[in-house]
Coordinates of N, CA and C in Angstrom, one line a residue:
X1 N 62.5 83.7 88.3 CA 63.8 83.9 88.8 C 63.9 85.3 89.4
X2 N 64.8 85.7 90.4 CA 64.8 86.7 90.8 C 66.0 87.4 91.5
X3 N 66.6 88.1 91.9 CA 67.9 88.8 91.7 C 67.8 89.1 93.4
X4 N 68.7 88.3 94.3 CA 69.3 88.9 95.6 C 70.1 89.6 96.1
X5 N 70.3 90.6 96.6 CA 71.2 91.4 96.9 C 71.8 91.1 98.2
X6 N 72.9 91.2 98.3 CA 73.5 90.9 99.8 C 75.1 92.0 99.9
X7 N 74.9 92.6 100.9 CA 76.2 93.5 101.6 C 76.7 92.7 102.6
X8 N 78.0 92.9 102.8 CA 79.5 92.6 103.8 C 78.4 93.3 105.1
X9 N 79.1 92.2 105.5 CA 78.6 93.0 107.6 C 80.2 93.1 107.7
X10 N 80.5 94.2 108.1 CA 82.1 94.7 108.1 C 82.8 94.2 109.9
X11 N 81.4 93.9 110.7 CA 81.7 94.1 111.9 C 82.0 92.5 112.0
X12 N 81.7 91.3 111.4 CA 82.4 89.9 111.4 C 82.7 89.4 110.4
X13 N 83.8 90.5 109.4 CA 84.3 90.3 108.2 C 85.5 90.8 108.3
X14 N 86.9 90.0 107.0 CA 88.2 90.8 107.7 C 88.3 90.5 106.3
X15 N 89.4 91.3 105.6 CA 90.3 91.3 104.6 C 91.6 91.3 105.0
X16 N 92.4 90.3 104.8 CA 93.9 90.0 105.5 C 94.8 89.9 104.1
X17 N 96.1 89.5 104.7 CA 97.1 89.1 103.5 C 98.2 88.7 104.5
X18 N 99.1 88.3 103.9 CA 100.6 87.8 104.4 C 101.5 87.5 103.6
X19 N 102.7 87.7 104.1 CA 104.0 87.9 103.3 C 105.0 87.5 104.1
X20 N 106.0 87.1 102.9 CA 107.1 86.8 104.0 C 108.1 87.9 104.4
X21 N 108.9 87.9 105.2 CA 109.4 89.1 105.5 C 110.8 88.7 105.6
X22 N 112.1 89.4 105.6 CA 113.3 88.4 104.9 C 113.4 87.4 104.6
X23 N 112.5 86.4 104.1 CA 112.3 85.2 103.6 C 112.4 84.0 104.8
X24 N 112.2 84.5 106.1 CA 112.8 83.8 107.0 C 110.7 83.6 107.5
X25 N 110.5 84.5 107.8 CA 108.4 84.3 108.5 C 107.7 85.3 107.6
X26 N 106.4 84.7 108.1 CA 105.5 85.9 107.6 C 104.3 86.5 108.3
X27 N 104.5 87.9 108.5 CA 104.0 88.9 108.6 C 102.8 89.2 107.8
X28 N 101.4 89.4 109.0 CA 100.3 89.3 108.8 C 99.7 91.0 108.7
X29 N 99.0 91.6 107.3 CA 98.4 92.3 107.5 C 96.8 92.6 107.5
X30 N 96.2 93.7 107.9 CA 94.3 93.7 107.7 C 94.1 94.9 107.0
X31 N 93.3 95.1 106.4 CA 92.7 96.1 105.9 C 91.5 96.3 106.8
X32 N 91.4 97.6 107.0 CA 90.1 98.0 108.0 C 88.7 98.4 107.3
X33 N 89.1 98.9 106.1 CA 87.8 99.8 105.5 C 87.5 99.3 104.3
X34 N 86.5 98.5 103.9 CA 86.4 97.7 103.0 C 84.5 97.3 102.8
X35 N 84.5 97.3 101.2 CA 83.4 97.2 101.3 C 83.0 96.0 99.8
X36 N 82.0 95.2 100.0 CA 81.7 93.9 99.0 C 80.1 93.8 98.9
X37 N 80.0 94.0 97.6 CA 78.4 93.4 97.4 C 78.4 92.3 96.3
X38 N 76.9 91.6 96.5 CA 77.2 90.7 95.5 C 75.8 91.0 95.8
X39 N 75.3 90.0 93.9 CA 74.0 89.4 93.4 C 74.2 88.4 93.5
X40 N 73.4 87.5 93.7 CA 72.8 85.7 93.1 C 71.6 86.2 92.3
X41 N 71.8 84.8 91.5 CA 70.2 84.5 91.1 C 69.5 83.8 91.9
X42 N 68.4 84.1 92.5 CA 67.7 83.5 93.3 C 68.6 83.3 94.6
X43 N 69.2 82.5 95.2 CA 70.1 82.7 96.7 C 71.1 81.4 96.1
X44 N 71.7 81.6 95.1 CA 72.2 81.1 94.8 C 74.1 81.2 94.0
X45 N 74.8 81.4 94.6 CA 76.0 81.9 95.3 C 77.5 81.1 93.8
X46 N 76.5 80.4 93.2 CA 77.1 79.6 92.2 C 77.3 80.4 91.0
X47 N 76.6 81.4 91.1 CA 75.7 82.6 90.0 C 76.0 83.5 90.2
X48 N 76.9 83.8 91.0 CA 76.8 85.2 92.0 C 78.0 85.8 91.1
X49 N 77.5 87.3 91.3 CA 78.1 88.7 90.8 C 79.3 89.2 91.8
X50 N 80.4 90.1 92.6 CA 80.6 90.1 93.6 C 81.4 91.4 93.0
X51 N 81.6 92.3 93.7 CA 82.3 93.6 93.6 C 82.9 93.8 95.4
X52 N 84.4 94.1 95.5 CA 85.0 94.5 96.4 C 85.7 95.3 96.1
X53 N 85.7 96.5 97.3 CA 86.4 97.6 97.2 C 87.0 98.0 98.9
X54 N 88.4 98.0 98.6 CA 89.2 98.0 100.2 C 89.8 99.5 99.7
X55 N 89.5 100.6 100.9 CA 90.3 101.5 101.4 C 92.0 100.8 101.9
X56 N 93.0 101.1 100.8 CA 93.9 100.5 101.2 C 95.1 101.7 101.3
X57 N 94.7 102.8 102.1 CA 95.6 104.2 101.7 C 97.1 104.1 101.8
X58 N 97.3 102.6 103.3 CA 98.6 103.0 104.1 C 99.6 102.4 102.5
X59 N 98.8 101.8 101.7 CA 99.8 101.1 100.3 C 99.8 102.2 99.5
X60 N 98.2 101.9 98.7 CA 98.2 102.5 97.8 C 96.3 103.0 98.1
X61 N 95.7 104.2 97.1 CA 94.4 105.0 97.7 C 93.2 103.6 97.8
X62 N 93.5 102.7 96.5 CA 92.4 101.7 96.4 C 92.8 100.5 95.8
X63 N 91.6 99.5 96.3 CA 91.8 98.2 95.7 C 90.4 97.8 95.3
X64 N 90.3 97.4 93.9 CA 88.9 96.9 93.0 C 88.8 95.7 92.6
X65 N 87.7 94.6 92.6 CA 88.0 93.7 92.5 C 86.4 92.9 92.0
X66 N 86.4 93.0 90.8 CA 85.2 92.2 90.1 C 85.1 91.0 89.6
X67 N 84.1 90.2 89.8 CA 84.0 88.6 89.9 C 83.8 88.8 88.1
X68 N 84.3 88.0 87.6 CA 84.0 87.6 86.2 C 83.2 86.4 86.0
X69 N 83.3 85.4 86.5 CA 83.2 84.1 86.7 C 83.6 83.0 88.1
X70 N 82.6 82.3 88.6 CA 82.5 81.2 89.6 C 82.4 79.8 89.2
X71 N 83.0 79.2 89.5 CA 83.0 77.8 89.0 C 83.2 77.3 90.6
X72 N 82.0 76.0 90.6 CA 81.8 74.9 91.6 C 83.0 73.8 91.9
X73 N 83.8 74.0 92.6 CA 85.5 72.8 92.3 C 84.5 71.2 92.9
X74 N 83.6 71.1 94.2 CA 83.3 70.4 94.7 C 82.5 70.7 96.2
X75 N 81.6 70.3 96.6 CA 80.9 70.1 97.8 C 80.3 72.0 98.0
X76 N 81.0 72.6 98.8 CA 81.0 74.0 99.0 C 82.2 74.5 99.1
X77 N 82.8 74.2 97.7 CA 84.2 75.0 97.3 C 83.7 75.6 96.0
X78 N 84.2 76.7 95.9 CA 84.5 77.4 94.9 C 85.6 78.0 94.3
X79 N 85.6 78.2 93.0 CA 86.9 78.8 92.3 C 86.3 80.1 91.9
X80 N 86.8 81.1 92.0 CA 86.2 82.9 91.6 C 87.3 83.6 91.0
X81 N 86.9 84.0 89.7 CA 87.8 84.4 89.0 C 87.3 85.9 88.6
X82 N 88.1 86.7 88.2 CA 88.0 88.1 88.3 C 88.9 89.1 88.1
X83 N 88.9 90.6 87.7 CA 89.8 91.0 87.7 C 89.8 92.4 89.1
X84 N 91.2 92.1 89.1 CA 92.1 93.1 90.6 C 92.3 94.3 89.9
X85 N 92.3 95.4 90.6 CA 93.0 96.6 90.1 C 93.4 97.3 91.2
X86 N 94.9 97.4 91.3 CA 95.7 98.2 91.7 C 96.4 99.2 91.0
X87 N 96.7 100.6 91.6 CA 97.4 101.4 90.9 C 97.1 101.8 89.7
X88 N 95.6 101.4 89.0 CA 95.5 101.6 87.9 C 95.6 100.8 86.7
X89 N 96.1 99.6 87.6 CA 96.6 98.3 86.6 C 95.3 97.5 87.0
X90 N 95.2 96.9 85.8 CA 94.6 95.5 86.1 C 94.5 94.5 85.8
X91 N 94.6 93.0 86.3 CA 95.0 91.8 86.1 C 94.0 90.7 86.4
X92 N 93.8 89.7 85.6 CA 92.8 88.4 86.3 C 93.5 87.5 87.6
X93 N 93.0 87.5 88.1 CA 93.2 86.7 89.5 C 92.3 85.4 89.9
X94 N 92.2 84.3 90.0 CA 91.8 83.5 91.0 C 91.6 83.6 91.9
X95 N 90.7 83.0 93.1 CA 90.3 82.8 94.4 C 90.0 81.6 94.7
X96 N 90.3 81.1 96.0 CA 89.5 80.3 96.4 C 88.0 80.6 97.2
X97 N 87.1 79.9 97.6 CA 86.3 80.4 98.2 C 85.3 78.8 98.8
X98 N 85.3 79.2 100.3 CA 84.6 78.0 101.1 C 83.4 78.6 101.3
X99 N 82.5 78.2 101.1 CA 81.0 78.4 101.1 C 80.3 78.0 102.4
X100 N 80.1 78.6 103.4 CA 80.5 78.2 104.8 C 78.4 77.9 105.2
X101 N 78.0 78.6 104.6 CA 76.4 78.2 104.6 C 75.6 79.4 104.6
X102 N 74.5 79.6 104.4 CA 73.4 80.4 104.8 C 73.1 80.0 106.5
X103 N 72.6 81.1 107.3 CA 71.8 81.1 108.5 C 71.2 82.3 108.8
X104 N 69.9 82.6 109.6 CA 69.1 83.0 110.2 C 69.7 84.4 111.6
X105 N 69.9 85.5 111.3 CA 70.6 86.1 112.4 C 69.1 86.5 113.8
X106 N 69.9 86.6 114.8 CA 68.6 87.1 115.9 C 67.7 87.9 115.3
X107 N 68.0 88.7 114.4 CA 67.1 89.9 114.1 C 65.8 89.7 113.0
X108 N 66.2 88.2 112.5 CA 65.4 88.0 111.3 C 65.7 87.4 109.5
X109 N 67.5 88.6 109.8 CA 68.3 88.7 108.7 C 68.4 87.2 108.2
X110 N 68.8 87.1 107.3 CA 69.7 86.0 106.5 C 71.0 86.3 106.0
X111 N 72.1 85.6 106.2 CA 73.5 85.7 106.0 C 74.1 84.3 106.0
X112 N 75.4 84.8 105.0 CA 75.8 83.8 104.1 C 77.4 84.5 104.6
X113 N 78.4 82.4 105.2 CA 79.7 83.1 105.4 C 80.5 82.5 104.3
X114 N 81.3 83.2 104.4 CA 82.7 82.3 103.4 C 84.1 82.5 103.6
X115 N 84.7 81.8 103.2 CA 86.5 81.9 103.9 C 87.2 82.1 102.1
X116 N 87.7 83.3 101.8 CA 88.6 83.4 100.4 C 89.9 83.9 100.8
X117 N 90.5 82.8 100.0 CA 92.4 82.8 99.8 C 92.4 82.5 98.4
X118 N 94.1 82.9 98.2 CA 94.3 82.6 96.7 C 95.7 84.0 97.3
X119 N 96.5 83.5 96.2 CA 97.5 84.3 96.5 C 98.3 85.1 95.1
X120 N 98.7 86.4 95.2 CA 99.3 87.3 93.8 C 100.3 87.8 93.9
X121 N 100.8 88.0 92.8 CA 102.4 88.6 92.7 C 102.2 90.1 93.2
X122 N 103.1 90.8 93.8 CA 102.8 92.5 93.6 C 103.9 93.1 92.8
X123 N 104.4 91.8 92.3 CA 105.3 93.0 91.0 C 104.5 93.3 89.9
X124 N 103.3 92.1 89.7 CA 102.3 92.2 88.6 C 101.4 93.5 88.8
X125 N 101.5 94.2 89.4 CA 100.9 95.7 89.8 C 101.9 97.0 89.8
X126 N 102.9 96.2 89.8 CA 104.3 97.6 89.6 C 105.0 97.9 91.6
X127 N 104.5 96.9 92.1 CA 104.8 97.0 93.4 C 106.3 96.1 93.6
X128 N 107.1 97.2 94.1 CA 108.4 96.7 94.2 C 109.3 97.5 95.4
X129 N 108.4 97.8 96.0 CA 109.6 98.3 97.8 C 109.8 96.7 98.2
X130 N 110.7 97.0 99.0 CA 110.9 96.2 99.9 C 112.5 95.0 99.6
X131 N 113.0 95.7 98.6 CA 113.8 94.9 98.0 C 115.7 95.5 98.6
X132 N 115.8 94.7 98.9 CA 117.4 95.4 99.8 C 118.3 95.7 98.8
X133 N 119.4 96.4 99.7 CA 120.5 96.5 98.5 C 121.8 95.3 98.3
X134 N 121.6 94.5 98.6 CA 122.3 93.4 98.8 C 121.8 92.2 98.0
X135 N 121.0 92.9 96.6 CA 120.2 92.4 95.7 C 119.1 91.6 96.1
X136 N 118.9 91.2 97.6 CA 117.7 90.3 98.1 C 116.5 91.2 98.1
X137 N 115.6 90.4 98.7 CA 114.3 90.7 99.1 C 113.8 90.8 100.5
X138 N 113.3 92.0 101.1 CA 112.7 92.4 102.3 C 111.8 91.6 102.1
X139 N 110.7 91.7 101.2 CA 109.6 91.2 101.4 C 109.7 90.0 100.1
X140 N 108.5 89.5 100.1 CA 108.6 88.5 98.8 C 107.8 89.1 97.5
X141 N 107.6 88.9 96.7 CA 106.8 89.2 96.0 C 105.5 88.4 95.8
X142 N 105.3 87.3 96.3 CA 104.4 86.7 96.6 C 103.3 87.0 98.0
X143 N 102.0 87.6 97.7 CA 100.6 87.9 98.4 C 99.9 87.1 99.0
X144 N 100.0 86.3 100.1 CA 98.6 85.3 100.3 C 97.5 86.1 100.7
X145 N 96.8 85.9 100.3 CA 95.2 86.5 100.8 C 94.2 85.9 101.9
X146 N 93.8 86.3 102.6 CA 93.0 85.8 103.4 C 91.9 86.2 104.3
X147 N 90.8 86.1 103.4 CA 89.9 86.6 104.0 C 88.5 86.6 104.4
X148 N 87.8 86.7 105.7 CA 86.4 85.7 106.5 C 85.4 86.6 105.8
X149 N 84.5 86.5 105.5 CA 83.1 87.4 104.9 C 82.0 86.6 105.4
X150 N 81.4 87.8 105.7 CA 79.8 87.5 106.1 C 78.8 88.5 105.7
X151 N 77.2 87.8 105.1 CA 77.2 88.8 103.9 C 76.0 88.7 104.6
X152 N 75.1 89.9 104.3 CA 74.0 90.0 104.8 C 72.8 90.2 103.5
X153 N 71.8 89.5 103.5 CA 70.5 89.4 102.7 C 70.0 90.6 102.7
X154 N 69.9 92.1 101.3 CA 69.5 93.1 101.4 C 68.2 93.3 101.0
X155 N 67.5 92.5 99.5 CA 67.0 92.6 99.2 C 66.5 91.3 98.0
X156 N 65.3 91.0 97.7 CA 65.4 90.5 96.4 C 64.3 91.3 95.4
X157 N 64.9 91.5 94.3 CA 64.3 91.9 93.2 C 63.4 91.0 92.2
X158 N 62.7 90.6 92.0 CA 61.7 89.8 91.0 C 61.8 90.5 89.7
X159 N 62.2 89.4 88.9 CA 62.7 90.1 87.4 C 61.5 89.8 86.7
X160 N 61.0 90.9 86.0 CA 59.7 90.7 85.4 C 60.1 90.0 83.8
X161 N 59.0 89.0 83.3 CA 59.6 88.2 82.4 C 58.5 89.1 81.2
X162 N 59.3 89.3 80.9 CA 58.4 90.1 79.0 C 58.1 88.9 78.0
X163 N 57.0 89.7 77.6 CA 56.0 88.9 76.9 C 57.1 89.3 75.1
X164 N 56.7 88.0 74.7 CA 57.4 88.3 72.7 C 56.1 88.8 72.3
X165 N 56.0 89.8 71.9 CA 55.0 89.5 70.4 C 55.1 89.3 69.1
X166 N 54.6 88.7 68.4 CA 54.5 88.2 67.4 C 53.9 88.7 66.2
X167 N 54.1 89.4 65.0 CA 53.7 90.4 64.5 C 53.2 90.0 63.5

């Protein structure tokens, strides 16, 4: 068995979200500066480790986000669970995640795409602008997430298997 590493290609990857905005539409935002690595065992994405970190200054300095567990829903769907941290808080979250395929780039590379949504409260982080004085809501409290990744094949590691001895 052996351990693959893969980085975000940032240049056909987006980290999005949306919200409603006086409860009437919703208003789409992006994050620009953002960064995700993951492990598989072997190229295998069902196993996979995944760490994301978004430069989110215009909110708050950062956003962290560690996979705890993946579970297979069906076909190339996935469920990815993990914990968010904002502000210093941290909370488990869900994801969805479409498993879009491995392919071959001009250069030789191998990359792997995926489409993840899943949506969070931002009061569960202490996030509360946006609220009028007419006791309504500017914004909603509810997060959709939405975001394209494309990961690039860095490396694989071959895990050396140790011998028992027997004494």
């Amino acid at each position: 068995m052996s351990i693959t590493k893969w980085k975000l290609d940032p240049t056909h990857s987006e980290l999005g979200f949306k919200i409603r905005h006086l409860m009437i539409s919703n208003v789409s935002g992006y994050f620009s500066s953002f960064q995700v690595e993951g492990e598989t065992q072997d190229e295998d994405f069902g196993k996979a480790k995944i760490k994301l970190k978004a430069d989110i200054n215009s909110i708050h300095p950062e956003l962290l986000f560690e996979s705890s567990r993946i579970e297979k829903v069906d076909g190339e769907n996935f469920r990815l669970t993990g914990n968010l941290t904002l502000k210093k808080i941290t909370h488990p979250v869900q994801l969805n995640i479409e498993y879009s395929g491995t392919t071959k780039d001009p250069w030789g590379g191998e990359r792997a795409g995926f489409t993840v949504t899943g949506k969070i409260k931002r009061s569960d982080w202490g996030i509360n602008f946006g609220l009028l004085e007419t006791g309504g809501a500017m914004l909603s409290d509810e997060v959709k997430i939405h975001s394209e990744v494309q990961l690039v094949k860095q490396v694989v590691v071959e895990e050396k298997k140790q011998k028992e001895y027997v004494s």
